[in-house]
């Protein structure tokens, strides 16, 4: 788990978008599984995102007309999983995130912390190689933020997925394996505490 800590406007979200193949870099190359992705067409980049990259944003972006369970099933079904297999994996993930009892609820019926845990479950539903999170606890109160971060950390550690997590919270960043920052457009190590 790597914390990306930098002030607003430094380029954290842009870096995550480039790493997640949502934007193309001006220079350099993004490798996914050793494969250069700079010259891939949009369809192939989309396929790479579906299979290899999970995203969690500050605002959960859950689909309001679907239940928590259906929101976690959706990316799996898009990738070709059967409805029953997707539902089974979604239930497992929601249970792991301690929100299984709320699986039938729509996002508007869930608290902010519950919504974010559903978003995390959705992000890892297709077993990505890397999880990119942009301020995943930024709009939560400190207690809920800590709980959601603990759930995210446990899931990352258990699954073995690599995670790059942008945050302003130095306390949370200090709990990750290492921290980096952006200085004049360059990634540099950051010493915390």
Tab-separated table of N, CA, C and O in Angstrom, residues 88-175:
chain	number	residue	atom	x	y	z
A	88	UNK	N	-22.633	-14.380	-5.961
A	88	UNK	CA	-21.899	-15.083	-4.897
A	88	UNK	C	-20.671	-14.288	-4.474
A	88	UNK	O	-20.425	-14.081	-3.290
A	89	UNK	N	-19.890	-13.822	-5.453
A	89	UNK	CA	-18.690	-13.023	-5.137
A	89	UNK	C	-19.079	-11.712	-4.463
A	89	UNK	O	-18.440	-11.286	-3.505
A	90	UNK	N	-20.142	-11.064	-4.941
A	90	UNK	CA	-20.597	-9.808	-4.347
A	90	UNK	C	-20.994	-10.022	-2.887
A	90	UNK	O	-20.643	-9.209	-2.019
A	91	UNK	N	-21.714	-11.095	-2.598
A	91	UNK	CA	-22.111	-11.389	-1.207
A	91	UNK	C	-20.881	-11.596	-0.323
A	91	UNK	O	-20.824	-11.095	0.805
A	92	UNK	N	-19.899	-12.339	-0.851
A	92	UNK	CA	-18.666	-12.577	-0.089
A	92	UNK	C	-17.963	-11.263	0.240
A	92	UNK	O	-17.519	-11.044	1.370
A	93	UNK	N	-17.847	-10.396	-0.757
A	93	UNK	CA	-17.162	-9.119	-0.549
A	93	UNK	C	-17.921	-8.224	0.422
A	93	UNK	O	-17.324	-7.582	1.290
A	94	UNK	N	-19.230	-8.168	0.290
A	94	UNK	CA	-20.026	-7.342	1.201
A	94	UNK	C	-19.942	-7.878	2.630
A	94	UNK	O	-19.871	-7.102	3.585
A	95	UNK	N	-19.935	-9.193	2.789
A	95	UNK	CA	-19.753	-9.780	4.124
A	95	UNK	C	-18.380	-9.405	4.669
A	95	UNK	O	-18.250	-9.038	5.838
A	96	UNK	N	-17.359	-9.515	3.836
A	96	UNK	CA	-16.001	-9.175	4.250
A	96	UNK	C	-15.935	-7.718	4.706
A	96	UNK	O	-15.243	-7.400	5.677
A	97	UNK	N	-16.653	-6.859	4.017
A	97	UNK	CA	-16.661	-5.433	4.361
A	97	UNK	C	-17.645	-5.124	5.489
A	97	UNK	O	-17.866	-3.974	5.833
A	98	UNK	N	-18.226	-6.166	6.063
A	98	UNK	CA	-19.175	-6.053	7.189
A	98	UNK	C	-20.405	-5.227	6.839
A	98	UNK	O	-20.883	-4.417	7.627
A	99	UNK	N	-20.903	-5.454	5.642
A	99	UNK	CA	-22.100	-4.753	5.192
A	99	UNK	C	-23.067	-5.718	4.505
A	99	UNK	O	-24.016	-5.311	3.856
A	100	UNK	N	-22.838	-7.003	4.690
A	100	UNK	CA	-23.665	-8.017	4.051
A	100	UNK	C	-25.147	-7.908	4.374
A	100	UNK	O	-25.994	-8.162	3.513
A	101	UNK	N	-25.463	-7.491	5.579
A	101	UNK	CA	-26.873	-7.366	5.978
A	101	UNK	C	-27.578	-6.214	5.265
A	101	UNK	O	-28.790	-6.120	5.288
A	102	UNK	N	-26.823	-5.371	4.607
A	102	UNK	CA	-27.385	-4.217	3.909
A	102	UNK	C	-27.355	-4.416	2.386
A	102	UNK	O	-27.600	-3.493	1.626
A	103	UNK	N	-27.080	-5.640	1.946
A	103	UNK	CA	-26.905	-5.935	0.523
A	103	UNK	C	-28.105	-5.567	-0.334
A	103	UNK	O	-27.950	-5.175	-1.485
A	104	UNK	N	-29.304	-5.668	0.202
A	104	UNK	CA	-30.506	-5.389	-0.591
A	104	UNK	C	-30.868	-3.907	-0.606
A	104	UNK	O	-31.782	-3.495	-1.326
A	105	UNK	N	-30.156	-3.095	0.148
A	105	UNK	CA	-30.465	-1.669	0.231
A	105	UNK	C	-29.848	-0.895	-0.929
A	105	UNK	O	-28.745	-1.192	-1.373
A	106	UNK	N	-30.562	0.112	-1.368
A	106	UNK	CA	-30.034	1.021	-2.393
A	106	UNK	C	-29.136	2.056	-1.719
A	106	UNK	O	-29.233	2.299	-0.520
A	107	UNK	N	-28.261	2.706	-2.500
A	107	UNK	CA	-27.320	3.658	-1.918
A	107	UNK	C	-27.964	4.728	-1.032
A	107	UNK	O	-27.410	5.068	0.019
A	108	UNK	N	-29.120	5.252	-1.418
A	108	UNK	CA	-29.763	6.305	-0.624
A	108	UNK	C	-30.180	5.810	0.764
A	108	UNK	O	-30.400	6.608	1.672
A	109	UNK	N	-30.256	4.500	0.924
A	109	UNK	CA	-30.651	3.907	2.205
A	109	UNK	C	-29.446	3.533	3.063
A	109	UNK	O	-29.597	2.990	4.143
A	110	UNK	N	-28.241	3.834	2.581
A	110	UNK	CA	-27.006	3.497	3.278
A	110	UNK	C	-26.329	4.756	3.799
A	110	UNK	O	-26.457	5.826	3.211
A	111	UNK	N	-25.590	4.611	4.890
A	111	UNK	CA	-24.801	5.737	5.406
A	111	UNK	C	-23.621	5.990	4.473
A	111	UNK	O	-23.302	5.162	3.607
A	112	UNK	N	-22.934	7.103	4.664
A	112	UNK	CA	-21.764	7.417	3.839
A	112	UNK	C	-20.686	6.350	3.947
A	112	UNK	O	-20.085	5.959	2.949
A	113	UNK	N	-20.434	5.871	5.159
A	113	UNK	CA	-19.438	4.827	5.348
A	113	UNK	C	-19.847	3.517	4.697
A	113	UNK	O	-19.010	2.812	4.123
A	114	UNK	N	-21.133	3.188	4.773
A	114	UNK	CA	-21.621	1.977	4.118
A	114	UNK	C	-21.501	2.096	2.606
A	114	UNK	O	-21.079	1.152	1.936
A	115	UNK	N	-21.854	3.251	2.074
A	115	UNK	CA	-21.732	3.460	0.629
A	115	UNK	C	-20.283	3.291	0.185
A	115	UNK	O	-20.009	2.660	-0.844
A	116	UNK	N	-19.355	3.826	0.958
A	116	UNK	CA	-17.952	3.742	0.558
A	116	UNK	C	-17.447	2.299	0.651
A	116	UNK	O	-16.652	1.869	-0.176
A	117	UNK	N	-17.925	1.533	1.625
A	117	UNK	CA	-17.531	0.125	1.709
A	117	UNK	C	-18.084	-0.663	0.523
A	117	UNK	O	-17.421	-1.567	0.013
A	118	UNK	N	-19.282	-0.327	0.065
A	118	UNK	CA	-19.826	-0.953	-1.140
A	118	UNK	C	-18.946	-0.578	-2.336
A	118	UNK	O	-18.619	-1.434	-3.171
A	119	UNK	N	-18.536	0.682	-2.423
A	119	UNK	CA	-17.680	1.128	-3.532
A	119	UNK	C	-16.341	0.394	-3.530
A	119	UNK	O	-15.820	0.045	-4.587
A	120	UNK	N	-15.788	0.136	-2.353
A	120	UNK	CA	-14.533	-0.604	-2.251
A	120	UNK	C	-14.749	-2.048	-2.717
A	120	UNK	O	-13.953	-2.589	-3.487
A	121	UNK	N	-15.842	-2.660	-2.265
A	121	UNK	CA	-16.156	-4.030	-2.700
A	121	UNK	C	-16.310	-4.091	-4.210
A	121	UNK	O	-15.804	-5.007	-4.877
A	122	UNK	N	-16.985	-3.099	-4.771
A	122	UNK	CA	-17.165	-3.046	-6.230
A	122	UNK	C	-15.809	-2.921	-6.934
A	122	UNK	O	-15.570	-3.559	-7.958
A	123	UNK	N	-14.905	-2.121	-6.378
A	123	UNK	CA	-13.603	-1.878	-7.008
A	123	UNK	C	-12.742	-3.136	-7.071
A	123	UNK	O	-11.924	-3.271	-7.972
A	124	UNK	N	-12.924	-4.054	-6.134
A	124	UNK	CA	-12.093	-5.265	-6.124
A	124	UNK	C	-12.856	-6.493	-6.621
A	124	UNK	O	-12.321	-7.606	-6.620
A	125	UNK	N	-14.078	-6.307	-7.076
A	125	UNK	CA	-14.928	-7.433	-7.485
A	125	UNK	C	-14.294	-8.284	-8.574
A	125	UNK	O	-14.453	-9.506	-8.593
A	126	UNK	N	-13.557	-7.674	-9.491
A	126	UNK	CA	-12.928	-8.421	-10.590
A	126	UNK	C	-11.485	-8.805	-10.284
A	126	UNK	O	-10.719	-9.119	-11.191
A	127	UNK	N	-11.118	-8.779	-8.986
A	127	UNK	CA	-9.767	-9.155	-8.550
A	127	UNK	C	-8.684	-8.430	-9.345
A	127	UNK	O	-7.856	-9.043	-10.016
A	128	UNK	N	-8.666	-7.096	-9.287
A	128	UNK	CA	-7.662	-6.338	-10.053
A	128	UNK	C	-6.260	-6.561	-9.503
A	128	UNK	O	-6.081	-7.021	-8.375
A	129	UNK	N	-5.270	-6.201	-10.308
A	129	UNK	CA	-3.877	-6.268	-9.874
A	129	UNK	C	-3.521	-5.048	-9.029
A	129	UNK	O	-2.662	-5.120	-8.169
A	130	UNK	N	-4.182	-3.933	-9.334
A	130	UNK	CA	-3.894	-2.691	-8.622
A	130	UNK	C	-5.201	-1.972	-8.311
A	130	UNK	O	-6.145	-1.996	-9.110
A	131	UNK	N	-5.236	-1.369	-7.140
A	131	UNK	CA	-6.377	-0.573	-6.702
A	131	UNK	C	-5.909	0.875	-6.600
A	131	UNK	O	-4.922	1.176	-5.927
A	132	UNK	N	-6.599	1.767	-7.291
A	132	UNK	CA	-6.294	3.197	-7.249
A	132	UNK	C	-7.420	3.875	-6.486
A	132	UNK	O	-8.584	3.745	-6.863
A	133	UNK	N	-7.071	4.580	-5.421
A	133	UNK	CA	-8.089	5.213	-4.587
A	133	UNK	C	-7.768	6.699	-4.438
A	133	UNK	O	-6.667	7.064	-4.037
A	134	UNK	N	-8.729	7.535	-4.775
A	134	UNK	CA	-8.568	8.987	-4.722
A	134	UNK	C	-9.374	9.530	-3.545
A	134	UNK	O	-10.589	9.647	-3.619
A	135	UNK	N	-8.680	9.812	-2.448
A	135	UNK	CA	-9.319	10.324	-1.222
A	135	UNK	C	-10.523	9.460	-0.822
A	135	UNK	O	-11.625	9.965	-0.655
A	136	UNK	N	-10.327	8.151	-0.638
A	136	UNK	CA	-11.471	7.272	-0.390
A	136	UNK	C	-12.206	7.531	0.914
A	136	UNK	O	-13.347	7.105	1.065
A	137	UNK	N	-11.560	8.248	1.846
A	137	UNK	CA	-12.234	8.564	3.104
A	137	UNK	C	-12.389	10.071	3.288
A	137	UNK	O	-12.753	10.534	4.361
A	138	UNK	N	-12.140	10.827	2.235
A	138	UNK	CA	-12.107	12.280	2.325
A	138	UNK	C	-13.400	12.952	2.713
A	138	UNK	O	-13.389	14.031	3.310
A	139	UNK	N	-14.555	12.346	2.415
A	139	UNK	CA	-15.821	13.003	2.748
A	139	UNK	C	-16.515	12.347	3.935
A	139	UNK	O	-17.709	12.542	4.139
A	140	UNK	N	-15.750	11.589	4.739
A	140	UNK	CA	-16.313	10.907	5.899
A	140	UNK	C	-15.811	11.543	7.185
A	140	UNK	O	-14.707	12.090	7.227
A	141	UNK	N	-16.608	11.433	8.254
A	141	UNK	CA	-16.163	11.941	9.556
A	141	UNK	C	-14.991	11.082	10.042
A	141	UNK	O	-14.778	9.969	9.550
A	142	UNK	N	-14.198	11.583	11.004
A	142	UNK	CA	-12.983	10.869	11.417
A	142	UNK	C	-13.224	9.432	11.891
A	142	UNK	O	-12.448	8.530	11.553
A	143	UNK	N	-14.271	9.184	12.641
A	143	UNK	CA	-14.534	7.828	13.130
A	143	UNK	C	-14.878	6.896	11.977
A	143	UNK	O	-14.315	5.800	11.850
A	144	UNK	N	-15.790	7.332	11.110
A	144	UNK	CA	-16.177	6.517	9.953
A	144	UNK	C	-14.994	6.350	9.011
A	144	UNK	O	-14.771	5.266	8.460
A	145	UNK	N	-14.206	7.403	8.835
A	145	UNK	CA	-13.024	7.352	7.988
A	145	UNK	C	-12.074	6.259	8.463
A	145	UNK	O	-11.581	5.453	7.664
A	146	UNK	N	-11.832	6.204	9.758
A	146	UNK	CA	-10.950	5.187	10.321
A	146	UNK	C	-11.481	3.787	10.088
A	146	UNK	O	-10.733	2.862	9.729
A	147	UNK	N	-12.779	3.616	10.267
A	147	UNK	CA	-13.405	2.306	10.075
A	147	UNK	C	-13.312	1.865	8.617
A	147	UNK	O	-12.949	0.727	8.324
A	148	UNK	N	-13.616	2.776	7.698
A	148	UNK	CA	-13.552	2.453	6.271
A	148	UNK	C	-12.106	2.166	5.859
A	148	UNK	O	-11.837	1.223	5.119
A	149	UNK	N	-11.159	2.951	6.370
A	149	UNK	CA	-9.759	2.719	6.038
A	149	UNK	C	-9.294	1.365	6.558
A	149	UNK	O	-8.561	0.644	5.873
A	150	UNK	N	-9.715	0.996	7.774
A	150	UNK	CA	-9.363	-0.314	8.320
A	150	UNK	C	-9.898	-1.433	7.431
A	150	UNK	O	-9.204	-2.417	7.168
A	151	UNK	N	-11.139	-1.283	6.963
A	151	UNK	CA	-11.740	-2.293	6.083
A	151	UNK	C	-10.977	-2.369	4.756
A	151	UNK	O	-10.698	-3.464	4.252
A	152	UNK	N	-10.627	-1.208	4.209
A	152	UNK	CA	-9.875	-1.160	2.962
A	152	UNK	C	-8.505	-1.824	3.137
A	152	UNK	O	-8.085	-2.647	2.312
A	153	UNK	N	-7.824	-1.490	4.215
A	153	UNK	CA	-6.508	-2.068	4.485
A	153	UNK	C	-6.588	-3.583	4.616
A	153	UNK	O	-5.776	-4.308	4.041
A	154	UNK	N	-7.558	-4.072	5.372
A	154	UNK	CA	-7.710	-5.516	5.552
A	154	UNK	C	-7.950	-6.203	4.217
A	154	UNK	O	-7.358	-7.259	3.931
A	155	UNK	N	-8.784	-5.620	3.387
A	155	UNK	CA	-9.091	-6.212	2.087
A	155	UNK	C	-7.856	-6.225	1.182
A	155	UNK	O	-7.563	-7.220	0.521
A	156	UNK	N	-7.107	-5.125	1.173
A	156	UNK	CA	-5.889	-5.043	0.359
A	156	UNK	C	-4.876	-6.082	0.833
A	156	UNK	O	-4.294	-6.816	0.025
A	157	UNK	N	-4.673	-6.175	2.129
A	157	UNK	CA	-3.689	-7.123	2.668
A	157	UNK	C	-4.108	-8.565	2.388
A	157	UNK	O	-3.293	-9.393	2.014
A	158	UNK	N	-5.389	-8.867	2.575
A	158	UNK	CA	-5.881	-10.232	2.385
A	158	UNK	C	-5.821	-10.651	0.921
A	158	UNK	O	-5.466	-11.764	0.599
A	159	UNK	N	-6.133	-9.728	0.021
A	159	UNK	CA	-6.205	-10.072	-1.404
A	159	UNK	C	-4.850	-9.993	-2.097
A	159	UNK	O	-4.662	-10.592	-3.156
A	160	UNK	N	-3.920	-9.237	-1.539
A	160	UNK	CA	-2.617	-9.082	-2.156
A	160	UNK	C	-2.585	-8.075	-3.300
A	160	UNK	O	-1.582	-7.959	-3.993
A	161	UNK	N	-3.668	-7.323	-3.485
A	161	UNK	CA	-3.705	-6.306	-4.529
A	161	UNK	C	-2.767	-5.153	-4.141
A	161	UNK	O	-2.640	-4.824	-2.961
A	162	UNK	N	-2.086	-4.592	-5.114
A	162	UNK	CA	-1.279	-3.398	-4.877
A	162	UNK	C	-2.227	-2.208	-4.816
A	162	UNK	O	-3.227	-2.174	-5.540
A	163	UNK	N	-1.942	-1.240	-3.957
A	163	UNK	CA	-2.841	-0.097	-3.816
A	163	UNK	C	-2.059	1.205	-3.785
A	163	UNK	O	-1.052	1.315	-3.084
A	164	UNK	N	-2.536	2.167	-4.561
A	164	UNK	CA	-2.028	3.537	-4.536
A	164	UNK	C	-3.187	4.400	-4.076
A	164	UNK	O	-4.213	4.480	-4.760
A	165	UNK	N	-3.019	5.023	-2.907
A	165	UNK	CA	-4.127	5.730	-2.275
A	165	UNK	C	-3.750	7.179	-2.040
A	165	UNK	O	-2.847	7.488	-1.247
A	166	UNK	N	-4.440	8.071	-2.749
A	166	UNK	CA	-4.228	9.502	-2.552
A	166	UNK	C	-4.987	9.935	-1.310
A	166	UNK	O	-6.159	9.591	-1.128
A	167	UNK	N	-4.315	10.679	-0.438
A	167	UNK	CA	-4.952	11.151	0.787
A	167	UNK	C	-4.263	12.423	1.281
A	167	UNK	O	-3.081	12.635	1.025
A	168	UNK	N	-5.032	13.228	1.992
A	168	UNK	CA	-4.460	14.389	2.693
A	168	UNK	C	-4.173	14.017	4.144
A	168	UNK	O	-3.531	14.766	4.862
A	169	UNK	N	-4.669	12.870	4.573
A	169	UNK	CA	-4.609	12.462	5.972
A	169	UNK	C	-3.264	11.794	6.270
A	169	UNK	O	-3.028	10.656	5.913
A	170	UNK	N	-2.396	12.520	6.967
A	170	UNK	CA	-1.051	12.005	7.272
A	170	UNK	C	-1.113	10.819	8.219
A	170	UNK	O	-0.258	9.924	8.148
A	171	UNK	N	-2.095	10.795	9.102
A	171	UNK	CA	-2.244	9.673	10.034
A	171	UNK	C	-2.537	8.376	9.267
A	171	UNK	O	-1.945	7.332	9.537
A	172	UNK	N	-3.451	8.443	8.302
A	172	UNK	CA	-3.747	7.264	7.485
A	172	UNK	C	-2.544	6.900	6.610
A	172	UNK	O	-2.208	5.729	6.468
A	173	UNK	N	-1.891	7.904	6.044
A	173	UNK	CA	-0.735	7.651	5.182
A	173	UNK	C	0.378	6.939	5.946
A	173	UNK	O	1.046	6.054	5.397
A	174	UNK	N	0.558	7.304	7.209
A	174	UNK	CA	1.609	6.691	8.023
A	174	UNK	C	1.348	5.212	8.280
A	174	UNK	O	2.274	4.463	8.599
A	175	UNK	N	0.122	4.768	8.114
A	175	UNK	CA	-0.226	3.355	8.336
A	175	UNK	C	0.004	2.497	7.085
A	175	UNK	O	-0.168	1.283	7.131
